[in-house]
């Protein structure tokens, strides 16, 4: 979690809100009897019209998906012409506040809208004052000077509104200001020109006969009903082609648009497909809930759009996966600027409830025509490159046929591993741990192996990554625990009182069902929790300390011991040792290997043992290669040791024989 910072959009909106409030205060102070016009019938009618026109907007689906037209502008400008600045401000600010509160906009947006409206109406009033002495009275006819003043005030109203609102939207969506104006200026000019032209007509109607004013709503209602129907039809079509969460084009839209672009008969197609996948997004959903995950996705949509050119197509394909089509880009160099912008927007924290999160992503790039000229082929190859980027820790990777072969091999491995789990080809080899105070074997660590009928015996480095990526790691863990407990029952039934130690994945600590599953396995095999130690790494604890602590407490309640594997190789705080139910620290073999030749490694091992002793934890040293290291560990007070000098990992059928032989053999004579 990061400290909340004031982003530029909040600073800008705060300044506009403050300026608007100051203007309102000055107007009220310097206007004699400012609220007197509010008692006049025409003014009351227009105030009501402003409120109704604001709270009943006409939504117009557009490229941005959020266009609105409200007739309140017409009545507010008419109120300025015939009633003065204070009634216009009161009506428009009240209407805006009601509408914003009804739609549950955050307070900072409500205040910004009030501030910019106050400044906009104030600017228009100033122009009226300069040209025509503030404005014609209700019972006067519009002369040439008044018409000029009205046109100038209307233009001021429009351009002031654009000048104040556009930077806020550009900052909020992280879109360059000129690009936003190019997208929305035409729409705003067309809508506001029509609305402003009606204002003098409204004033003239009220001047002639207020009884005729309600007739003005008849065509408005007809336009509103027709517009609602057209908007609904357009909205349905829009929703079918856009993602409802982010407002971006969806997979269907992306495929159709890219296919059309690639089939352009004007010339040879050229373009780049970028596939963007968020890293570790599942952790956000699992830890904070899907609602907060949706908040992250909805924030990232506009950010991703701002990172690319206006003409680039940015879409959400589903889940945490986005795609971009950059037309006219034929090589990786053409994507470099956009990727730099993408990296910048990803580095900016995202507000999620009371905290801020930083999100990382991996990008795969496929080029047309170099890597294919079909949208599905380009997406598949961008997907291959994206997984390569994840595996290498890079932001982006361009597709290579070599990566594709590796990916096919990985997919094949996942299928073979799933089959191996069903057919019991996943086995354990065991490496003993001895008590240094008495040389007796006290535990066996189960090390997973895959006995593949074709490839032979495979070590964890060959398949654990595929298991993690495919989600098979939990199934693999349960299979390992099942087999380990079965072997443990056999050894204890033969008279040995050794315990079992097994490694578990970080995924296990964020699975709420994991402790219950371990409890069921212990019960099924008739084993006690005290006979089992589960080893986990420091990094797995730091991924989600609160959830990890809950899982570990539930495991500890079963009697299961918990050990920190490879202690000292992570980058975490030692504070967790006092707050988590840890029983054992395993000193990483990288320190043990060179402790006799490197004083720094010896100091690390010694400090770890002393720390564990102070906290009431036992220590296990890994990687014992010779008797000299073993004796040094005894001197330092290490509790247990394992390594090739004591025994290499062995299949389960050899364990009992080794235990029997060990009972009468000195440590220095061990194989």
XYZ file of C-alpha atoms in Angstrom, residues 19-663:
645
model
C -12.011 30.467 -7.856
C -15.710 29.815 -8.434
C -16.468 30.160 -4.732
C -14.541 33.449 -4.591
C -16.491 34.814 -7.567
C -19.824 33.908 -5.965
C -18.784 35.638 -2.750
C -17.754 38.821 -4.605
C -20.987 38.907 -6.591
C -23.106 38.548 -3.459
C -21.129 41.257 -1.642
C -21.209 43.825 -4.447
C -24.739 43.237 -5.781
C -27.459 45.290 -4.036
C -30.408 43.095 -2.997
C -28.970 40.123 -4.939
C -31.922 37.794 -4.331
C -34.699 40.285 -5.134
C -35.214 39.061 -8.736
C -35.948 35.565 -7.430
C -39.395 36.760 -6.401
C -40.468 37.557 -9.976
C -42.688 35.006 -11.742
C -40.615 34.722 -14.977
C -37.461 34.184 -12.919
C -39.159 31.525 -10.792
C -40.338 29.760 -13.962
C -36.846 29.792 -15.457
C -35.227 28.564 -12.225
C -37.596 25.588 -12.241
C -36.853 25.001 -15.930
C -33.095 25.007 -15.256
C -33.468 22.357 -12.539
C -35.764 20.148 -14.654
C -33.528 20.499 -17.696
C -30.423 19.531 -15.681
C -31.776 16.507 -13.823
C -33.375 14.986 -16.952
C -30.477 14.842 -19.438
C -30.467 13.142 -22.806
C -27.661 10.584 -22.998
C -26.008 10.229 -26.400
C -23.718 7.202 -26.927
C -20.598 8.348 -28.705
C -17.070 7.129 -29.214
C -16.292 8.006 -25.607
C -19.539 6.401 -24.480
C -20.596 9.236 -22.176
C -22.083 12.115 -24.216
C -24.915 14.102 -22.607
C -27.122 16.992 -23.706
C -29.130 19.001 -21.163
C -31.532 21.846 -21.998
C -30.687 23.522 -18.678
C -28.060 25.561 -20.541
C -30.790 27.245 -22.570
C -32.759 28.287 -19.505
C -29.690 29.303 -17.495
C -28.527 31.625 -20.280
C -32.076 32.983 -20.666
C -32.149 33.589 -16.905
C -28.879 35.503 -17.194
C -30.389 37.692 -19.945
C -33.601 38.584 -18.183
C -32.971 38.004 -14.478
C -29.337 38.823 -13.895
C -26.227 37.038 -12.678
C -27.348 35.995 -9.172
C -30.529 34.138 -10.265
C -28.590 32.415 -13.062
C -25.879 31.323 -10.627
C -28.357 30.141 -7.997
C -30.404 28.109 -10.465
C -27.490 26.497 -12.306
C -25.459 25.689 -9.182
C -28.476 24.200 -7.424
C -29.417 22.124 -10.473
C -25.854 20.910 -10.946
C -25.525 19.930 -7.273
C -28.821 18.007 -7.357
C -27.848 16.139 -10.525
C -24.326 15.318 -9.289
C -25.596 14.132 -5.910
C -28.283 11.983 -7.580
C -25.659 10.311 -9.783
C -23.364 9.867 -6.745
C -20.418 11.768 -8.097
C -17.566 12.274 -5.618
C -17.453 15.536 -3.691
C -14.446 16.889 -5.577
C -16.327 16.578 -8.886
C -19.449 18.225 -7.442
C -17.370 21.175 -6.236
C -15.475 21.397 -9.526
C -18.697 21.473 -11.553
C -20.042 24.235 -9.325
C -16.819 26.216 -9.645
C -16.541 25.970 -13.415
C -20.223 26.835 -13.906
C -19.859 29.905 -11.694
C -16.824 31.079 -13.675
C -18.513 30.320 -17.014
C -21.720 32.205 -16.201
C -19.701 35.015 -14.640
C -17.606 35.415 -17.802
C -20.746 35.567 -19.970
C -22.283 38.157 -17.630
C -19.122 40.263 -17.840
C -19.320 40.331 -21.643
C -22.982 41.355 -21.493
C -22.080 44.125 -19.057
C -19.224 45.461 -21.177
C -21.171 45.507 -24.449
C -24.763 46.254 -23.449
C -24.638 47.519 -19.880
C -25.186 44.056 -18.398
C -28.356 43.063 -20.269
C -31.776 44.143 -21.486
C -34.688 44.240 -19.096
C -37.492 41.754 -19.612
C -39.903 44.329 -21.007
C -37.514 45.695 -23.661
C -37.023 44.585 -27.257
C -33.684 43.240 -28.464
C -31.890 45.806 -30.554
C -28.765 45.321 -32.693
C -26.454 46.078 -29.745
C -28.219 43.551 -27.541
C -28.053 40.894 -30.253
C -24.305 41.444 -30.597
C -23.957 41.264 -26.819
C -25.965 38.043 -26.657
C -23.906 36.406 -29.415
C -20.648 37.457 -27.738
C -21.866 36.303 -24.312
C -23.001 32.966 -25.745
C -19.599 32.448 -27.366
C -17.905 33.395 -24.086
C -20.154 30.977 -22.203
C -19.225 28.150 -24.574
C -15.488 28.743 -24.810
C -15.120 29.421 -21.085
C -16.837 26.121 -20.345
C -14.581 24.291 -22.806
C -11.454 26.006 -21.447
C -12.272 25.025 -17.861
C -13.658 21.510 -18.315
C -11.347 20.139 -21.019
C -8.126 20.246 -18.940
C -9.887 18.450 -16.081
C -11.106 15.656 -18.346
C -7.736 15.422 -20.083
C -5.939 15.159 -16.733
C -8.433 12.649 -15.339
C -8.307 10.366 -18.410
C -4.603 11.105 -18.999
C -5.394 12.104 -22.555
C -3.356 14.872 -24.236
C -5.460 18.047 -24.210
C -5.299 18.629 -27.957
C -6.374 15.059 -28.654
C -9.370 15.413 -26.323
C -10.371 18.719 -27.938
C -10.073 17.218 -31.389
C -12.402 14.413 -30.319
C -15.041 16.426 -28.432
C -14.909 20.038 -29.668
C -17.150 19.457 -32.683
C -19.798 17.674 -30.632
C -19.833 20.385 -27.960
C -20.015 23.229 -30.481
C -22.965 21.666 -32.293
C -24.939 20.999 -29.107
C -24.239 24.292 -27.358
C -24.883 26.422 -30.459
C -28.403 25.017 -30.699
C -29.041 25.449 -26.962
C -27.751 29.022 -26.871
C -29.879 30.062 -29.851
C -33.040 29.089 -27.963
C -32.270 31.379 -25.007
C -33.339 34.701 -26.643
C -36.459 32.967 -27.939
C -37.312 31.877 -24.398
C -36.823 35.457 -23.130
C -38.978 36.881 -25.926
C -41.712 34.329 -25.208
C -41.771 35.258 -21.525
C -41.794 38.946 -22.434
C -44.753 38.526 -24.766
C -46.794 36.195 -22.522
C -45.571 33.901 -19.739
C -48.589 31.694 -20.464
C -46.996 30.689 -23.766
C -43.837 29.467 -22.064
C -45.124 25.919 -21.288
C -45.647 25.431 -25.037
C -41.874 25.560 -25.379
C -41.689 22.195 -23.612
C -43.880 20.455 -26.199
C -41.194 20.311 -28.913
C -38.594 19.745 -26.182
C -40.554 16.737 -24.965
C -40.946 15.417 -28.513
C -37.231 15.814 -29.144
C -36.497 14.232 -25.775
C -38.727 11.195 -26.460
C -37.346 10.748 -29.952
C -33.832 11.223 -28.701
C -34.371 8.723 -25.895
C -35.553 6.120 -28.372
C -32.648 6.793 -30.717
C -30.243 6.834 -27.791
C -31.584 3.524 -26.497
C -31.147 1.905 -29.898
C -27.655 3.336 -30.232
C -26.868 2.331 -26.647
C -27.827 -1.290 -27.275
C -25.619 -1.347 -30.363
C -22.839 0.355 -28.422
C -23.053 -2.127 -25.538
C -22.851 -5.054 -27.935
C -19.488 -3.790 -29.181
C -18.033 -2.322 -25.980
C -16.943 -3.478 -22.563
C -19.389 -2.264 -19.915
C -16.711 -1.889 -17.216
C -14.085 0.189 -19.017
C -16.076 1.587 -21.948
C -13.421 0.247 -24.321
C -14.235 -1.769 -27.448
C -14.681 -5.462 -26.649
C -13.207 -8.555 -28.291
C -15.887 -8.668 -31.022
C -15.333 -5.017 -31.909
C -11.556 -5.483 -31.924
C -11.646 -8.554 -34.164
C -14.011 -6.943 -36.669
C -12.149 -3.626 -36.785
C -8.717 -5.230 -37.175
C -9.995 -7.700 -39.773
C -11.439 -4.785 -41.765
C -8.188 -2.838 -41.512
C -6.100 -5.812 -42.615
C -8.423 -6.428 -45.591
C -8.126 -2.824 -46.811
C -7.741 -3.058 -50.612
C -5.861 0.267 -50.708
C -2.544 -1.483 -50.241
C -0.510 -4.060 -48.342
C -1.723 -4.147 -44.721
C 0.666 -3.085 -41.989
C 0.017 -2.901 -38.298
C 1.000 -4.113 -34.853
C -1.151 -6.064 -32.412
C -0.153 -5.589 -28.769
C -1.564 -7.900 -26.114
C -1.407 -6.421 -22.587
C -1.877 -8.718 -19.584
C -1.750 -7.479 -15.993
C 0.763 -9.208 -13.735
C -0.533 -10.890 -10.564
C -3.988 -9.357 -11.011
C -5.512 -12.469 -9.437
C -3.878 -11.473 -6.152
C -5.891 -8.220 -6.166
C -9.160 -10.100 -6.716
C -8.298 -12.782 -4.152
C -7.100 -10.316 -1.525
C -9.348 -7.268 -1.939
C -12.316 -8.788 -3.752
C -13.601 -8.560 -7.325
C -15.215 -5.168 -6.718
C -11.813 -3.596 -6.095
C -10.403 -5.511 -9.048
C -13.102 -3.929 -11.218
C -12.113 -0.505 -9.878
C -8.548 -1.115 -11.044
C -9.694 -2.230 -14.506
C -12.042 0.736 -14.965
C -9.197 3.103 -14.080
C -6.734 1.399 -16.417
C -9.023 1.633 -19.474
C -8.656 5.410 -19.966
C -4.985 5.224 -18.986
C -4.232 2.696 -21.707
C -6.081 4.844 -24.253
C -4.001 7.862 -23.277
C -0.766 5.932 -23.846
C -1.509 5.318 -27.526
C -2.326 7.463 -30.537
C -5.863 8.717 -31.064
C -6.251 6.476 -34.121
C -5.001 3.345 -32.331
C -7.679 0.877 -31.288
C -7.506 -0.032 -27.588
C -9.834 -2.833 -26.430
C -10.476 -5.006 -23.413
C -10.628 -8.631 -24.488
C -11.804 -9.908 -21.103
C -10.541 -10.399 -17.560
C -7.247 -8.544 -17.133
C -6.334 -8.766 -20.828
C -6.271 -5.774 -23.186
C -5.342 -5.499 -26.856
C -4.165 -2.630 -29.052
C -4.027 -2.342 -32.839
C -1.569 0.249 -34.163
C -2.311 0.726 -37.845
C 0.613 1.512 -40.132
C 3.246 0.167 -37.710
C 5.386 -2.445 -39.451
C 8.247 -2.910 -36.983
C 8.917 -2.904 -33.245
C 10.477 0.569 -33.390
C 7.064 1.981 -34.228
C 5.727 0.846 -30.848
C 8.551 2.205 -28.676
C 7.021 5.616 -27.901
C 3.662 4.087 -26.987
C 5.344 1.504 -24.761
C 7.211 4.247 -22.910
C 3.915 6.051 -22.345
C 2.322 2.777 -21.225
C 5.094 2.233 -18.698
C 4.587 5.762 -17.366
C 0.837 5.370 -16.821
C 1.377 2.005 -15.134
C 3.801 3.578 -12.668
C 1.144 6.008 -11.442
C -0.681 4.551 -8.397
C -4.371 3.669 -8.631
C -6.830 4.695 -5.929
C -8.648 1.598 -4.627
C -10.761 2.463 -1.625
C -8.507 3.596 1.240
C -5.280 2.531 -0.469
C -3.250 3.034 -3.608
C -1.956 0.193 -5.749
C 0.735 -0.056 -8.392
C 0.005 -2.439 -11.247
C 2.483 -4.038 -13.611
C 1.820 -5.569 -17.018
C 3.426 -7.711 -19.683
C 3.049 -6.917 -23.381
C 3.354 -9.237 -26.360
C 3.781 -7.748 -29.841
C 2.935 -9.346 -33.202
C 3.528 -7.486 -36.470
C 1.617 -7.601 -39.741
C 2.571 -8.863 -42.270
C 5.785 -10.258 -40.725
C 4.038 -12.509 -38.200
C 0.721 -12.969 -39.984
C -2.061 -11.134 -41.782
C -5.043 -12.578 -39.905
C -6.368 -11.068 -36.672
C -6.655 -14.420 -34.871
C -3.129 -15.444 -35.858
C -1.755 -12.091 -34.704
C -3.584 -12.353 -31.376
C -2.297 -15.887 -30.811
C 1.272 -14.873 -31.572
C 1.036 -11.739 -29.456
C -0.159 -14.047 -26.662
C 2.939 -16.196 -27.105
C 5.164 -13.113 -26.907
C 3.277 -11.854 -23.854
C 3.988 -15.055 -21.924
C 7.620 -14.732 -22.937
C 7.622 -11.208 -21.472
C 6.142 -12.530 -18.213
C 8.732 -15.278 -18.018
C 11.670 -12.928 -18.566
C 10.375 -10.039 -16.463
C 10.394 -7.599 -19.408
C 7.678 -5.078 -20.159
C 7.369 -6.187 -23.781
C 8.591 -8.884 -26.134
C 8.180 -9.155 -29.909
C 6.948 -12.512 -31.201
C 9.566 -15.071 -32.231
C 8.875 -18.506 -33.728
C 11.272 -19.962 -31.159
C 9.017 -18.748 -28.364
C 6.058 -20.342 -30.104
C 7.731 -23.753 -30.043
C 8.499 -23.298 -26.352
C 4.906 -22.333 -25.669
C 3.597 -25.407 -27.471
C 5.975 -27.510 -25.418
C 4.730 -25.811 -22.256
C 1.099 -26.467 -23.173
C 1.958 -30.059 -23.918
C 3.729 -30.327 -20.571
C 0.649 -29.044 -18.730
C -1.461 -31.742 -20.356
C 1.108 -34.410 -19.561
C 1.394 -33.197 -15.961
C -2.375 -33.324 -15.508
C -2.288 -36.890 -16.815
C 0.620 -37.734 -14.514
C -1.393 -36.564 -11.504
C -4.291 -38.806 -12.521
C -2.037 -41.821 -13.123
C 0.174 -41.405 -10.007
C 3.362 -40.642 -11.909
C 4.208 -37.844 -9.474
C 6.396 -39.352 -6.760
C 8.587 -38.256 -3.853
C 12.227 -38.834 -3.072
C 13.263 -38.226 0.517
C 16.309 -36.542 2.031
C 16.878 -37.181 5.756
C 17.412 -34.545 8.397
C 19.526 -35.465 11.433
C 19.609 -34.071 14.957
C 23.106 -32.623 15.434
C 23.049 -33.162 19.165
C 22.676 -36.924 18.812
C 23.155 -37.835 15.134
C 19.756 -39.561 14.920
C 17.450 -39.114 11.937
C 14.436 -37.076 12.997
C 12.708 -36.120 9.747
C 12.615 -36.655 6.001
C 12.015 -33.894 3.484
C 9.893 -34.987 0.547
C 11.217 -33.730 -2.794
C 8.795 -34.018 -5.707
C 9.761 -35.867 -8.888
C 7.845 -36.648 -12.066
C 8.383 -40.201 -13.235
C 7.527 -39.621 -16.894
C 7.265 -42.849 -18.939
C 8.846 -41.089 -21.937
C 11.290 -38.544 -20.501
C 12.285 -40.459 -17.376
C 12.701 -38.877 -13.947
C 12.081 -35.129 -14.090
C 13.183 -32.722 -11.342
C 11.021 -29.802 -10.093
C 12.797 -27.198 -12.231
C 11.380 -28.916 -15.308
C 7.684 -28.657 -14.420
C 6.948 -26.492 -11.352
C 6.758 -23.281 -13.390
C 4.214 -24.866 -15.740
C 2.219 -26.066 -12.741
C 2.192 -22.553 -11.242
C 1.142 -20.866 -14.489
C -1.570 -23.398 -15.324
C -3.129 -23.462 -11.855
C -2.186 -27.116 -11.322
C 0.031 -26.238 -8.376
C -2.704 -26.881 -5.803
C -3.522 -30.283 -7.299
C 0.189 -31.058 -7.327
C 0.540 -29.970 -3.692
C -2.354 -32.156 -2.566
C -0.882 -35.122 -4.475
C 2.480 -34.561 -2.755
C 0.900 -34.346 0.709
C -1.205 -37.449 0.001
C 1.813 -39.498 -1.053
C 4.026 -38.139 1.711
C 1.524 -38.985 4.459
C 1.026 -42.455 2.986
C 4.784 -43.123 3.132
C 4.986 -41.631 6.630
C 2.336 -44.064 7.876
C 4.396 -46.935 6.443
C 7.591 -45.839 8.218
C 5.902 -45.198 11.536
C 4.112 -48.512 11.268
C 7.537 -50.151 10.958
C 8.655 -48.593 14.242
C 10.364 -45.380 13.085
C 9.349 -42.130 14.765
C 10.543 -39.748 12.013
C 8.499 -36.768 10.904
C 7.741 -35.509 7.394
C 8.684 -32.154 5.862
C 7.126 -30.899 2.597
C 7.346 -27.715 0.527
C 4.201 -25.767 -0.371
C 3.544 -23.024 -2.918
C 2.643 -19.406 -2.178
C -0.702 -20.178 -3.831
C -1.561 -22.434 -0.905
C -1.383 -19.522 1.547
C -4.060 -17.556 -0.337
C -6.396 -20.528 -0.718
C -8.976 -20.418 2.079
C -9.705 -24.139 1.665
C -6.095 -25.290 2.008
C -6.020 -25.781 5.826
C -9.296 -27.740 5.725
C -7.921 -29.957 2.947
C -4.768 -30.685 4.981
C -6.942 -31.510 7.977
C -8.942 -34.016 5.932
C -5.778 -35.684 4.623
C -4.346 -36.001 8.127
C -7.608 -37.590 9.282
C -7.825 -39.967 6.319
C -4.304 -41.283 6.928
C -4.645 -41.397 10.703
C -1.647 -39.118 11.178
C -1.107 -36.363 13.723
C -0.445 -32.783 12.675
C 2.702 -32.756 14.848
C 4.286 -35.269 12.470
C 4.085 -32.862 9.510
C 6.127 -29.743 8.750
C 5.210 -27.508 5.815
C 7.971 -25.349 4.350
C 7.282 -21.999 2.694
C 9.427 -19.158 1.419
C 9.754 -15.606 2.716
C 8.367 -14.175 -0.530
C 5.197 -16.236 -0.208
C 4.588 -14.614 3.191
C 5.062 -11.105 1.881
C 2.600 -11.474 -1.017
C -0.337 -11.045 1.390
C 0.776 -11.058 5.037
C -2.733 -10.866 6.529
C -4.140 -13.760 4.523
C -0.940 -15.781 4.969
C -1.132 -15.297 8.729
C -4.736 -16.525 8.829
C -3.877 -19.624 6.794
C -0.818 -20.363 8.914
C -2.770 -19.967 12.149
C -5.341 -22.469 10.923
C -2.596 -24.927 9.941
C -0.899 -24.440 13.299
C -4.198 -25.200 15.031
C -4.040 -28.638 13.383
C -0.663 -29.205 15.047
C 1.251 -28.755 11.773
C 4.698 -27.153 12.140
C 5.628 -24.327 9.754
C 9.135 -23.646 8.501
C 10.681 -20.748 6.568
C 12.639 -22.283 3.705
C 15.747 -20.611 2.226
C 15.795 -18.143 5.105
C 17.880 -15.046 4.441
C 17.483 -15.023 0.653
C 14.326 -12.847 0.614
C 13.859 -9.121 1.078
C 11.293 -9.079 3.845
C 11.085 -7.716 7.365
C 12.103 -9.887 10.316
C 9.026 -8.616 12.156
C 6.905 -11.435 10.745
C 8.875 -13.992 12.779
C 7.261 -12.733 15.970
C 3.759 -12.476 14.545
C 3.446 -15.776 12.672
C 3.300 -19.350 14.036
C 6.707 -20.308 12.627
C 8.602 -23.170 14.325
C 11.663 -23.585 12.141
C 14.176 -21.631 10.054
C 16.024 -23.397 7.245
C 19.392 -21.803 6.532
C 19.814 -21.611 2.765
C 22.540 -23.791 1.271
C 24.057 -20.785 -0.544
C 25.322 -19.588 2.854
C 26.260 -23.047 4.143
C 28.327 -24.044 1.089
C 30.988 -21.364 1.628
C 30.780 -20.716 5.352
C 34.286 -22.125 5.947
C 35.897 -20.093 3.158
C 33.958 -16.854 3.522
C 33.718 -15.147 6.905
C 30.626 -13.201 5.798
C 28.669 -16.389 5.082
C 29.826 -17.834 8.399
C 28.579 -14.686 10.125
C 25.196 -14.959 8.387
C 24.782 -18.586 9.455
C 25.879 -17.802 13.017
C 23.513 -14.808 13.253
C 20.602 -16.828 11.902
C 21.162 -19.585 14.468
C 21.416 -17.042 17.286
C 18.283 -15.249 16.088
C 16.329 -18.504 15.957
C 17.538 -19.511 19.412
C 16.460 -16.131 20.827
C 12.990 -16.560 19.319
C 12.620 -20.173 20.424
C 12.843 -21.563 16.881
C 14.841 -24.542 15.670
C 17.299 -24.250 12.790
C 17.943 -26.654 9.932
C 21.014 -26.156 7.755
C 20.774 -27.315 4.132
C 23.533 -28.264 1.726
C 25.961 -30.117 4.015
C 28.733 -31.328 1.695
C 31.476 -32.413 4.113
C 32.222 -33.261 7.736
C 34.032 -29.970 8.427
C 30.896 -27.929 7.710
C 28.870 -30.344 9.848
C 31.229 -29.877 12.801
C 31.172 -26.098 12.413
C 27.363 -26.154 12.538
C 27.537 -28.193 15.744
C 29.816 -25.589 17.256
C 27.374 -22.839 16.374
C 24.490 -24.706 17.993
C 22.499 -25.554 14.859
C 19.713 -28.031 15.641
C 19.419 -30.085 12.470
C 21.189 -30.639 9.165
C 20.622 -32.216 5.763
C 22.661 -32.544 2.618
C 24.535 -34.934 0.348
C 27.138 -35.629 3.056
C 24.382 -37.166 5.167
C 22.366 -38.704 2.356
C 21.266 -37.998 -1.177
C 17.495 -37.985 -1.832
C 16.240 -41.577 -2.122
C 13.047 -43.299 -3.278
C 10.605 -44.268 -0.491
C 11.397 -47.988 -0.644
C 14.990 -47.304 0.449
C 14.110 -45.104 3.415
C 13.510 -47.840 6.024
C 16.773 -49.576 5.182
C 18.635 -46.291 5.470
C 17.001 -45.549 8.832
C 17.957 -49.002 10.135
C 21.548 -48.590 8.961
C 21.710 -45.080 10.348
C 20.829 -46.223 13.832
